[in-house]
Coordinates of C-alpha atoms in Angstrom, one line a residue:
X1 CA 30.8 41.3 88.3
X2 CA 33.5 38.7 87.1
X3 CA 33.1 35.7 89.4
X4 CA 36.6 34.9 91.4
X5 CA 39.3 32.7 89.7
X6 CA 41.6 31.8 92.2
X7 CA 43.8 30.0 89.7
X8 CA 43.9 33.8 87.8
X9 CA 46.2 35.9 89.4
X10 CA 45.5 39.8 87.3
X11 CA 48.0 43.2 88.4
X12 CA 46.1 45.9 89.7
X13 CA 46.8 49.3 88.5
X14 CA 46.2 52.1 90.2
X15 CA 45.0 55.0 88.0
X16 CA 44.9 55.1 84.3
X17 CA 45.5 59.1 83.1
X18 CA 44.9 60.3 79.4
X19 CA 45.2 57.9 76.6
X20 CA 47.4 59.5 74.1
X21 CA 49.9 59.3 76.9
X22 CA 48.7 56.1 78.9
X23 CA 47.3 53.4 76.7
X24 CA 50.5 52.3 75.2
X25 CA 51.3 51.0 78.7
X26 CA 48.3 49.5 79.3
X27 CA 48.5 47.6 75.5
X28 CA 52.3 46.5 76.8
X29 CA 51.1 45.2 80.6
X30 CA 47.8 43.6 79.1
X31 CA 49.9 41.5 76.3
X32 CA 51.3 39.3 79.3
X33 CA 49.0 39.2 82.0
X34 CA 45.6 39.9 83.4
X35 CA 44.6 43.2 84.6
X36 CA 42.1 44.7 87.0
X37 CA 42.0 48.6 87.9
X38 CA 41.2 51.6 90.7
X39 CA 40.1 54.5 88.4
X40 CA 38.4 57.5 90.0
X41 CA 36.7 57.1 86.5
X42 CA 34.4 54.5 85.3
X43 CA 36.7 52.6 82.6
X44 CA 36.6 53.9 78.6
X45 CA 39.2 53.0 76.7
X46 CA 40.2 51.4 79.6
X47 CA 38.2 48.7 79.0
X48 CA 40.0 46.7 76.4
X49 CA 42.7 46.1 78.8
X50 CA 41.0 45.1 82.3
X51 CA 39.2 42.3 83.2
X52 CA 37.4 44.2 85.7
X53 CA 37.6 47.8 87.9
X54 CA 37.0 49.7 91.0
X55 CA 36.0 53.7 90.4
X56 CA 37.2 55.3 93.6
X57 CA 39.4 58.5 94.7
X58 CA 42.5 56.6 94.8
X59 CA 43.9 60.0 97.0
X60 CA 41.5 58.9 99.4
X61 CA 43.1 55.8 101.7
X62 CA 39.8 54.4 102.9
X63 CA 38.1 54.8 99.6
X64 CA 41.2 53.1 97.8
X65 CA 41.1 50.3 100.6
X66 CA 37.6 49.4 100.1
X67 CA 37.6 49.4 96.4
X68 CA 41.1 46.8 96.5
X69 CA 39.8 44.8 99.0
X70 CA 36.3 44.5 97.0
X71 CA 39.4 43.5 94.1
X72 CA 41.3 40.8 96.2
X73 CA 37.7 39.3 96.9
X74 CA 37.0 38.3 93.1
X75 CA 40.8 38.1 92.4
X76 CA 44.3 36.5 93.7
X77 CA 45.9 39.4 93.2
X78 CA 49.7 39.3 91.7
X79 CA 51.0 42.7 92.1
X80 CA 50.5 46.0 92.3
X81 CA 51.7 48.8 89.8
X82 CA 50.7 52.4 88.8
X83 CA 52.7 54.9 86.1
X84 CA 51.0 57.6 87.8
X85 CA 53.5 59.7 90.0
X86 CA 50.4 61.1 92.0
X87 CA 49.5 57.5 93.1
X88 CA 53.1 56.0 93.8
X89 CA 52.8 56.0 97.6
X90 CA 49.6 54.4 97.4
X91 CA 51.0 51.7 95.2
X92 CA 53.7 51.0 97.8
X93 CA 51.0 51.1 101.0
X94 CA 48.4 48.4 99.3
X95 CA 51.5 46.2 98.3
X96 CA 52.8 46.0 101.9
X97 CA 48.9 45.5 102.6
X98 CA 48.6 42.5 100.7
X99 CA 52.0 40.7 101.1
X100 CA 53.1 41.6 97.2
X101 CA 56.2 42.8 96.1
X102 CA 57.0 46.1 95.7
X103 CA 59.0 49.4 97.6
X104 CA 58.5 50.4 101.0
X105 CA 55.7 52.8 101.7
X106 CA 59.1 54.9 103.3
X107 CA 60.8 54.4 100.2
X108 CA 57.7 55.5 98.1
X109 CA 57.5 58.6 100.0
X110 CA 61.1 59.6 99.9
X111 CA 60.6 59.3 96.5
X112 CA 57.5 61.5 96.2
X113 CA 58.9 64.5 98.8
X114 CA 61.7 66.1 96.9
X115 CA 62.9 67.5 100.0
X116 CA 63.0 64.3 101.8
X117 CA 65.0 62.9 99.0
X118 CA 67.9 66.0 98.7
X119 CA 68.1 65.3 102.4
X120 CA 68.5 60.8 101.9
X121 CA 70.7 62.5 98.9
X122 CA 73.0 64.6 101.1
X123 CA 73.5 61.6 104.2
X124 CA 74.9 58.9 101.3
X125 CA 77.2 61.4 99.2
X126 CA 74.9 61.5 96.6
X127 CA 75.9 64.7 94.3
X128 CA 73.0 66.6 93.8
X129 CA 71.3 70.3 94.0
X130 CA 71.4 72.5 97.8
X131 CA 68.1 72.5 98.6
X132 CA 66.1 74.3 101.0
X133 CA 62.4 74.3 101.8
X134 CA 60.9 77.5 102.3
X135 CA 57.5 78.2 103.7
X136 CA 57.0 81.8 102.0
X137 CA 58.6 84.8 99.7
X138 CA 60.4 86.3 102.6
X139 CA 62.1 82.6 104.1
X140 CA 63.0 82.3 99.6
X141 CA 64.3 85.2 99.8
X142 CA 66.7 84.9 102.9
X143 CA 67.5 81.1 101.6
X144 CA 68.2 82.6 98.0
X145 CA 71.1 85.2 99.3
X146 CA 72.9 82.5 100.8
X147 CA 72.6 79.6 98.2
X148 CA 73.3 82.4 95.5
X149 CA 71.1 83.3 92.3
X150 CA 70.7 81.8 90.1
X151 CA 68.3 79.5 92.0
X152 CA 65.1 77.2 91.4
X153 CA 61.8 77.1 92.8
X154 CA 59.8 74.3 92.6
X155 CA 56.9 72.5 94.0
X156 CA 58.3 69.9 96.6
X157 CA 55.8 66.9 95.1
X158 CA 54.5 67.9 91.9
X159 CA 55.2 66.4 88.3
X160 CA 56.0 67.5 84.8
X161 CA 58.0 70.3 86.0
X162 CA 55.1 72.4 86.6
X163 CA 55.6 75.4 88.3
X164 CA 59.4 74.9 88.7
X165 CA 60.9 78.3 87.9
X166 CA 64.6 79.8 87.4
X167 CA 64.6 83.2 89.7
X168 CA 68.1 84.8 88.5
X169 CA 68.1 88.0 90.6
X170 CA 65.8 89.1 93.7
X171 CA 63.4 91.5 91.4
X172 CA 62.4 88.2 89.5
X173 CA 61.7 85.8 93.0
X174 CA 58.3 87.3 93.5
X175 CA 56.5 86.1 90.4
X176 CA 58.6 82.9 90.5
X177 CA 57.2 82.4 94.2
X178 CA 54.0 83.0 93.3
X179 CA 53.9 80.3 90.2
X180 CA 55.9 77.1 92.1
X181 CA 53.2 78.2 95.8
X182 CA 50.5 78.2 93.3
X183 CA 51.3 74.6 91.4
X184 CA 52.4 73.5 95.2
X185 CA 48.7 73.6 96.3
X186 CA 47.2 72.3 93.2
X187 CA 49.3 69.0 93.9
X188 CA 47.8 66.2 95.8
X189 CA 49.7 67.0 99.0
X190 CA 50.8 70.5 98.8
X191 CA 53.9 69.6 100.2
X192 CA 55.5 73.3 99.9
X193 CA 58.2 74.4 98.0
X194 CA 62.1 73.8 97.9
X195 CA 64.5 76.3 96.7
X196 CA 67.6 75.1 95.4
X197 CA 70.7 75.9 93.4
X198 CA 71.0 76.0 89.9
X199 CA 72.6 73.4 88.3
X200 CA 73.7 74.7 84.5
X201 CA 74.1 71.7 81.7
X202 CA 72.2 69.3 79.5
X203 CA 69.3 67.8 80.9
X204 CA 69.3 64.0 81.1
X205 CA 67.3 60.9 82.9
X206 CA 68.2 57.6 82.7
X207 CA 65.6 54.7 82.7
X208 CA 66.2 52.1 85.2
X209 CA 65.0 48.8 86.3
X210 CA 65.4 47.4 90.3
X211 CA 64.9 43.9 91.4
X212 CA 65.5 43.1 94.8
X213 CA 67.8 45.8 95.3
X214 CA 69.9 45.2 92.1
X215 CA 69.5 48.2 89.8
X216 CA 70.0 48.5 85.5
X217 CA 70.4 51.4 83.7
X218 CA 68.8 50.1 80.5
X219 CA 68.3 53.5 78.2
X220 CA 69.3 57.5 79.0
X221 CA 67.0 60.2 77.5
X222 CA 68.1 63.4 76.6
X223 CA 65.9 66.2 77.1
X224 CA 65.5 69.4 75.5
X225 CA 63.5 72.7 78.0
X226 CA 62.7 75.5 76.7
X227 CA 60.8 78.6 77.8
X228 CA 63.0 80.1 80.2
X229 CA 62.8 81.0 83.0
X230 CA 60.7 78.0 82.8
X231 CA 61.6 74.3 82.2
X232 CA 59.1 72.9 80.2
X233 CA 60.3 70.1 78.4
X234 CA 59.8 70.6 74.6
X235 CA 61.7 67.3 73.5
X236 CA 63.1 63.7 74.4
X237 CA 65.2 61.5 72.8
X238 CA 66.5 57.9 73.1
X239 CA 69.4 56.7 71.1
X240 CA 70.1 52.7 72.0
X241 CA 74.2 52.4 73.3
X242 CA 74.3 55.9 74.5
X243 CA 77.8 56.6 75.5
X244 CA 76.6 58.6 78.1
X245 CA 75.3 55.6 79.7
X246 CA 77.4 53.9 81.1
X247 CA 78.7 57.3 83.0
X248 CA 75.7 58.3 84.5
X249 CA 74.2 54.6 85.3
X250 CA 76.2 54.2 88.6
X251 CA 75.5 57.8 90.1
X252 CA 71.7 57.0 89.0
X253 CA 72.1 53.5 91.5
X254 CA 73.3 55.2 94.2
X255 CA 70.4 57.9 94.2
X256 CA 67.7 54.7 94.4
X257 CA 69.8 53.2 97.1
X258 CA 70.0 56.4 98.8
X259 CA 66.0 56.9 98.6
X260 CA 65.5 53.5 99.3
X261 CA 64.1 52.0 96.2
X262 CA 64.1 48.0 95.9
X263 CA 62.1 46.9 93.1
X264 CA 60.4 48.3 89.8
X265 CA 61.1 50.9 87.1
X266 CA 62.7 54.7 87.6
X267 CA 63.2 57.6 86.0
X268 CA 66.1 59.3 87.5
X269 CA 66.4 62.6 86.5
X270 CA 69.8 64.3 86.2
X271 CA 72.0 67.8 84.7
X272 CA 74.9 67.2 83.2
X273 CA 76.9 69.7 84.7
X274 CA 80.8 71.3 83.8
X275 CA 81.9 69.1 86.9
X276 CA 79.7 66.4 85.9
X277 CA 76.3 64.8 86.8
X278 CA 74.2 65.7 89.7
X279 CA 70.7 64.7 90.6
X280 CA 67.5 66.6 89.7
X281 CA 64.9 64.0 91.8
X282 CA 64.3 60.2 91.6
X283 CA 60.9 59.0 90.4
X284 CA 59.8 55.8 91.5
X285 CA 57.8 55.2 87.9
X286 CA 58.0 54.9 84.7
X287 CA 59.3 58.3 82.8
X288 CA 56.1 60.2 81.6
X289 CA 55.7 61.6 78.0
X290 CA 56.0 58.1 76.3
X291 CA 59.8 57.8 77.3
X292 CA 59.0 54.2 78.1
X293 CA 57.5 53.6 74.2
X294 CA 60.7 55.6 73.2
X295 CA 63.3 53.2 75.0
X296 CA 61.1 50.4 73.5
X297 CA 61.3 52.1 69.7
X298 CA 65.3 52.5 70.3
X299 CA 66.3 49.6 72.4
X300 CA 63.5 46.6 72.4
X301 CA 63.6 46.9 75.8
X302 CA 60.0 47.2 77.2
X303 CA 59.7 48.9 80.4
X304 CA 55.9 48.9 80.8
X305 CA 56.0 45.4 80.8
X306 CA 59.3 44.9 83.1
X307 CA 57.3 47.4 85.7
X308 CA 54.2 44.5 85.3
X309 CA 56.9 41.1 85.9
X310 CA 59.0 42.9 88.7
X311 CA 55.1 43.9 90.5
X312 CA 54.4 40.6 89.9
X313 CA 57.6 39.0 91.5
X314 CA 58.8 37.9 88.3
X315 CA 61.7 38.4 86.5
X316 CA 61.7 41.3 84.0
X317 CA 63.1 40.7 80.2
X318 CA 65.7 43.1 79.8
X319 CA 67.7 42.1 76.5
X320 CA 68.2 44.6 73.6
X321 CA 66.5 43.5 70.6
X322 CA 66.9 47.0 68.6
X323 CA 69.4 49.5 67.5
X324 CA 68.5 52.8 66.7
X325 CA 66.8 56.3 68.1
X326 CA 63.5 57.1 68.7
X327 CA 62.6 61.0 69.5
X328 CA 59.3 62.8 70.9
X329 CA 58.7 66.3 70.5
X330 CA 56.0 68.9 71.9
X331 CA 54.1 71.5 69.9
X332 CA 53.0 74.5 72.3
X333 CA 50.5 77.1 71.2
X334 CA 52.0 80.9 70.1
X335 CA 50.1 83.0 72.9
X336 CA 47.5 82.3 75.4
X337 CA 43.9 82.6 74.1
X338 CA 41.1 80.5 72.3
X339 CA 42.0 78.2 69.7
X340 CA 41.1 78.7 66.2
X341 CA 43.1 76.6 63.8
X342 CA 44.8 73.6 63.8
X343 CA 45.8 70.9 61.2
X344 CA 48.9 68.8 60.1
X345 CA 50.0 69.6 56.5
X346 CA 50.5 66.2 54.5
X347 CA 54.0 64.7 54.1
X348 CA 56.5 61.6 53.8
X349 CA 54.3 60.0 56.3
X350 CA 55.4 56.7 57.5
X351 CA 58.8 56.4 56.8
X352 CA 60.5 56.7 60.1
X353 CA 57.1 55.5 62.1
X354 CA 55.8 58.7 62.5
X355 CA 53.1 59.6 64.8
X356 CA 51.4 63.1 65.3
X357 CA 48.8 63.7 68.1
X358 CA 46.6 67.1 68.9
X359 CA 46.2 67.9 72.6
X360 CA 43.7 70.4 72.0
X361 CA 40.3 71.1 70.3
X362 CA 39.1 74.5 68.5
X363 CA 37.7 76.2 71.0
X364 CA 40.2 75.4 74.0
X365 CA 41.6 78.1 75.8
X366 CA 45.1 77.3 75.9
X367 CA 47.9 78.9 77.5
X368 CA 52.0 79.6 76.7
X369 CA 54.0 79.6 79.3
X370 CA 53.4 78.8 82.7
X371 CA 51.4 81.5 85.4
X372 CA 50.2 82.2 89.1
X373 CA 46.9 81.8 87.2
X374 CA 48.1 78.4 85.2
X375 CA 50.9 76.8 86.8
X376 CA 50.3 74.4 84.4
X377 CA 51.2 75.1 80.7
X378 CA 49.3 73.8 77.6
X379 CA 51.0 71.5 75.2
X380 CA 48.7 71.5 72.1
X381 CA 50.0 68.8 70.3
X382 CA 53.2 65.9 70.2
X383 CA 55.0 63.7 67.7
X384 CA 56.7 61.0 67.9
X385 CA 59.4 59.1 65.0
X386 CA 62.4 57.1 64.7
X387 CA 65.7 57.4 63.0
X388 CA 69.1 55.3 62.3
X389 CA 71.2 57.8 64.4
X390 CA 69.9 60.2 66.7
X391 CA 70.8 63.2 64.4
X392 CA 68.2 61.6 61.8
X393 CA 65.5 60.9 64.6
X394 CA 65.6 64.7 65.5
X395 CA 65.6 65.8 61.8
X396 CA 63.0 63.6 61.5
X397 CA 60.7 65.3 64.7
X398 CA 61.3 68.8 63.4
X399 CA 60.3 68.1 59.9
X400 CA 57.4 66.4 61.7
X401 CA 56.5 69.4 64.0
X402 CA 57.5 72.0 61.3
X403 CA 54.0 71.0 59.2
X404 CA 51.8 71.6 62.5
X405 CA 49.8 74.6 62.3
X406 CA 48.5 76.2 65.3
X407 CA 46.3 79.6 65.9
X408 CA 45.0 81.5 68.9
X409 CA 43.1 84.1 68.9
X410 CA 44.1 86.0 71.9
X411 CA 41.7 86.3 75.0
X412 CA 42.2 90.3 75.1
X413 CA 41.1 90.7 71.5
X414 CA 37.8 88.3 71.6
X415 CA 37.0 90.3 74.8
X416 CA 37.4 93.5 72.9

């Protein structure tokens, strides 16, 4: 074990997650400070980045206490951060522990509980989404005639929009029931489900910094879903001076205010509606899907490492050093089943810092769209590129995408 430095003062992280999603924020913390981790995993690629870690549940308060405390004994701690929505609250609860900055555990949990938020939403004029939680099909069903269909269903603290669902008439609320119950109970804390209106528009977020109460909208992503009734996200894209910015950025204040969130980065999600913005949820973390590399790619602005200064009490850099668009995309398989194939025909590689990454193996049993089964789709691949404008970093991500090659053999054919 490292011996204690008390002259050293590392951030702890809780919870690390995949790499092809993860490690960038680890590389951007790590180039300023120290770092020490809870991972219910011992560390992997992990371990270039820490200078020492805790393997516990961190879902599990006394398990998470024991392994921070062992920390704080070989460390000064600094801060505490996590880009893991699942771990947020925790986050909040050992930073109030230890005296560090950070939100409120109240704050974090408003945050987490989409219902509590709609209802900190509703008391500050916040526009957003009716919302309604419903314990079962039949309560859905009697919410859903007076909200009016089209409505949503959605797990109340989930992530990733797993099993949120679009029921447009009351023939189609059974199977949309049974998908957002099912991802409800796979989450953490099975907090239920909320049914709410539809909102129709564009799908936006904007990526926001707090310190000490005083929020900056620093980047807005625009988001592409697809696979409707579902709202699986199939694309993101940052453009740096987004006119739509400077719109959206107060309305995106007022819903931290509202939920209570003082310090750190958010990813406030929003629809873009005929009558203007309302908001989706607040998330009291960084964006998922690499929206924080993307803001760095189009802006300069590095929110990985502004979540690691504003943890630490320190002030975050927040001055643009880049002009242009940067653009993810998702490749999802074409049927559920086993796959067979898949490789990434050669192109211009390189000139527009492309990147290409598979999600899957041959072999993996993979899966379309979303399920009672699977709540949880597959994505079985991702690139990500830049571009002068935003039309040339999507044109860019399709020609990307369109040299990905993906088969599945279907499940009901190998059985056969």
């Amino acid at each position: 074990m490292p011996i204690a430095q008390p002259h050293t003062a590392p951030l702890l992280i809780l919870g690390s997650g995949p790499p092809l999603m993860r490690q960038y924020q680890f590389e951007r913390v790590a180039a300023d400070q120290l770092l020490v981790l809870i991972n219910p995993e011992p560390p992997t690629w992990q371990q270039s980045y820490v200078v020492d870690c805790e393997v516990a549940d961190i879902c599990d308060p006394t398990a998470l206490d024991a392994a921070a405390e062992a920390l704080a004994a070989r460390w000064n701690i600094a801060g505490v951060v996590t880009f893991d929505e699942y771990h947020v609250l925790a986050a909040a609860r050992l930073a109030e522990r230890f005296g560090l900055p950070g939100n409120s555990p109240d704050a974090a949990l408003a945050a987490r509980d989409k219902a509590l938020s709609r209802q900190r939403f509703a008391a500050a004029g916040v526009s957003s989404a009716a919302s309604t939680w419903v314990h079962s099909m039949e309560a859905a069903a009697s919410a859903a005639e007076r909200v009016g269909y089209p409505v949503v269903l959605k797990p109340s603290s989930h992530a990733g929009s797993i099993g949120v669902t679009r029921v447009d008439s009351i023939g189609d609320l059974p199977r949309g029931w049974d998908i957002a119950a099912a991802a409800a109970r796979q989450g953490p804390e099975d907090q239920g489900v909320l049914l709410e209106e539809y909102l129709d528009g564009p799908e936006i977020s904007v990526e926001t910094v707090t310190r000490r109460g005083l929020t900056t909208a620093v980047a807005l992503t625009r988001k592409s879903v697809g696979f409707a009734p579902y709202f699986l996200e199939t694309a993101h894209s940052v453009t740096a001076d987004d006119p739509l910015l400077e719109s959206v950025a107060p309305l995106a204040a007022q819903a931290l205010k509202a939920v209570g969130i003082t310090d750190g980065v958010s990813h406030v999600e929003m629809r873009f509606t005929a009558d203007g913005p309302h908001v989706i949820e607040v998330n009291a973390r960084l964006g998922g899907d690499r929206i924080g590399e993307l803001t760095r790619l189009a802006t300069g602005v590095d929110l990985p490492r502004a979540a690691a200064a504003i943890a630490a009490g320190k002030e975050p850099d927040l001055r643009p050093t880049e002009r242009r668009s940067a653009a993810i995309g998702m490749l999802y398989p074409p049927g559920d089943g086993v796959v067979t194939t898949r490789r990434l025909l050669p192109g211009t590689s390189g000139t527009h810092d492309e990147q290409f990454h598979w999600l899957c193996e041959v072999g993996d049993h993979v899966t379309r769209t979303p399920s009672n089964e699977t709540p949880n789709n597959t994505r079985v691949g991702f690139a990500m590129v830049t571009g002068a404008t935003i039309g040339q970093a999507r044109g860019n991500l399709a020609e990307v995408l369109s040299r990905a090659v993906i088969e599945v053999h279907p499940v009901t054919q190998q059985a056969a």
